Amino acid sequence: MTRNDLIKRYEGDLDTRFRPDYLDSQIEDAVDYADSRWRAQIEMRLSTGVLTPNLYRRVIADAVLRVIRNPDGFASENEGNYGYATRGEVASGNLWFTPNDIATLCGVEQTMMPGSVSIGLDRGWH
């Protein structure tokens, strides 16, 4: 994951808005965060091709861009009698991964085995 991967996914001009070392440190932090929690699953999914390198870069970039796009962590802003609300996980300025990001990186656990179920009116007693 490189700064260029981030730049390609951002709708503005990151080079004029943020210092390169800030962007690099955010990317490094996001990679470290993901690897420290889900390294085995990520490596297994990358090695089998279930998780592509591009999709891995996208998930990391999305985590970084959440902070970059909304550094104050606003959940909403009002104009009349100005007010705002923040989201705790974002307001801290910390990187975070959505449940969908985690499922993409780690896979989705199956809680049921595939099979069939038949439904009928027979209650099992007569």
Coordinates of C-alpha atoms in Angstrom, one line a residue:
M1 CA 0.0 0.0 0.0
T2 CA 1.5 3.3 -1.1
R3 CA 0.5 7.0 -1.0
N4 CA -0.2 6.6 -4.7
D5 CA -2.9 4.0 -3.9
L6 CA -4.5 6.6 -1.6
I7 CA -4.2 9.4 -4.1
K8 CA -6.0 7.3 -6.8
R9 CA -9.0 6.7 -4.5
Y10 CA -9.4 10.3 -3.2
E11 CA -11.7 12.7 -5.0
G12 CA -9.5 15.8 -4.3
D13 CA -5.9 16.7 -4.4
L14 CA -4.2 15.1 -1.4
D15 CA -0.8 16.5 -2.3
T16 CA -1.8 20.1 -1.7
R17 CA -4.0 19.3 1.3
F18 CA -1.8 17.1 3.4
R19 CA 2.0 16.6 4.0
P20 CA 3.4 13.5 2.3
D21 CA 4.8 12.2 5.7
Y22 CA 1.3 12.6 7.3
L23 CA -0.2 10.5 4.5
D24 CA 2.5 7.9 4.8
S25 CA 2.1 7.6 8.5
Q26 CA -1.7 7.2 8.2
I27 CA -1.2 4.4 5.7
E28 CA 1.5 2.7 7.9
D29 CA -0.8 3.0 10.9
A30 CA -3.7 1.4 9.0
V31 CA -1.6 -1.5 7.7
D32 CA -0.2 -2.1 11.2
Y33 CA -3.7 -1.9 12.7
A34 CA -5.1 -4.5 10.3
D35 CA -2.0 -6.8 10.5
S36 CA -1.9 -6.7 14.3
R37 CA -5.5 -8.0 14.5
W38 CA -6.0 -10.1 11.4
R39 CA -2.6 -11.0 9.9
A40 CA -3.2 -14.7 9.7
Q41 CA -6.5 -14.4 7.9
I42 CA -5.3 -11.6 5.6
E43 CA -2.2 -13.6 4.6
M44 CA -4.2 -16.8 4.0
R45 CA -6.9 -15.0 2.0
L46 CA -4.2 -13.1 -0.1
S47 CA -2.3 -16.4 -0.7
T48 CA -5.4 -18.1 -2.0
G49 CA -6.5 -15.2 -4.1
V50 CA -9.8 -14.9 -2.2
L51 CA -8.6 -11.4 -1.1
T52 CA -6.9 -9.7 -4.0
P53 CA -4.1 -7.2 -3.5
N54 CA -6.2 -4.5 -5.0
L55 CA -9.1 -5.2 -2.6
Y56 CA -6.7 -5.2 0.4
R57 CA -5.3 -1.8 -0.7
R58 CA -8.9 -0.5 -1.1
V59 CA -9.8 -1.5 2.5
I60 CA -6.7 0.1 3.9
A61 CA -7.2 3.2 1.8
D62 CA -10.9 3.4 2.9
A63 CA -9.8 3.4 6.6
V64 CA -7.3 6.2 6.0
L65 CA -9.7 8.2 3.9
R66 CA -12.4 8.1 6.6
V67 CA -10.0 10.1 8.9
I68 CA -8.7 12.4 6.1
R69 CA -12.2 13.2 4.8
N70 CA -13.6 14.0 8.2
P71 CA -10.7 14.8 10.6
D72 CA -13.1 16.3 13.2
G73 CA -15.4 13.3 13.2
F74 CA -18.6 15.1 12.4
A75 CA -21.7 12.9 12.2
S76 CA -23.9 15.8 11.3
E77 CA -23.8 19.6 11.1
N78 CA -26.6 22.2 11.4
E79 CA -26.6 25.7 10.0
G80 CA -29.4 27.6 11.9
N81 CA -28.2 28.2 15.4
Y82 CA -25.1 26.3 14.4
G83 CA -24.7 22.8 15.9
Y84 CA -22.9 19.6 15.2
A85 CA -22.7 16.0 16.4
T86 CA -19.7 13.8 16.3
R87 CA -19.2 10.0 16.2
G88 CA -17.0 8.6 18.9
E89 CA -15.0 6.2 16.8
V90 CA -14.2 9.0 14.3
A91 CA -14.0 12.1 16.5
S92 CA -10.9 10.7 18.1
G93 CA -9.1 11.0 14.8
N94 CA -8.3 7.3 15.0
L95 CA -8.3 4.8 12.2
W96 CA -11.1 2.3 12.3
F97 CA -12.5 -0.5 10.2
T98 CA -16.1 -1.1 9.5
P99 CA -17.7 -4.5 10.0
N100 CA -17.7 -4.8 6.2
D101 CA -14.0 -4.0 6.0
I102 CA -13.3 -6.7 8.6
A103 CA -15.4 -9.3 6.7
T104 CA -13.5 -8.4 3.5
L105 CA -10.1 -8.8 5.2
C106 CA -11.0 -11.9 7.3
G107 CA -13.8 -13.6 5.5
V108 CA -17.3 -14.2 6.9
E109 CA -17.7 -17.1 9.3
Q110 CA -20.5 -19.5 8.4
T111 CA -22.6 -20.2 11.4
M112 CA -24.8 -22.8 9.7
M113 CA -23.9 -25.8 7.6
P114 CA -25.6 -25.8 4.2
G115 CA -28.4 -28.3 3.9
S116 CA -32.2 -28.4 3.6
V117 CA -35.0 -28.0 6.1
S118 CA -38.5 -29.2 5.5
I119 CA -41.5 -27.5 7.1
G120 CA -44.8 -29.3 7.6
L121 CA -47.9 -29.3 9.7
D122 CA -47.1 -32.6 11.4
R123 CA -46.3 -31.7 15.0
G124 CA -44.8 -35.1 15.8
W125 CA -47.6 -36.3 18.1
H126 CA -51.1 -37.8 17.5

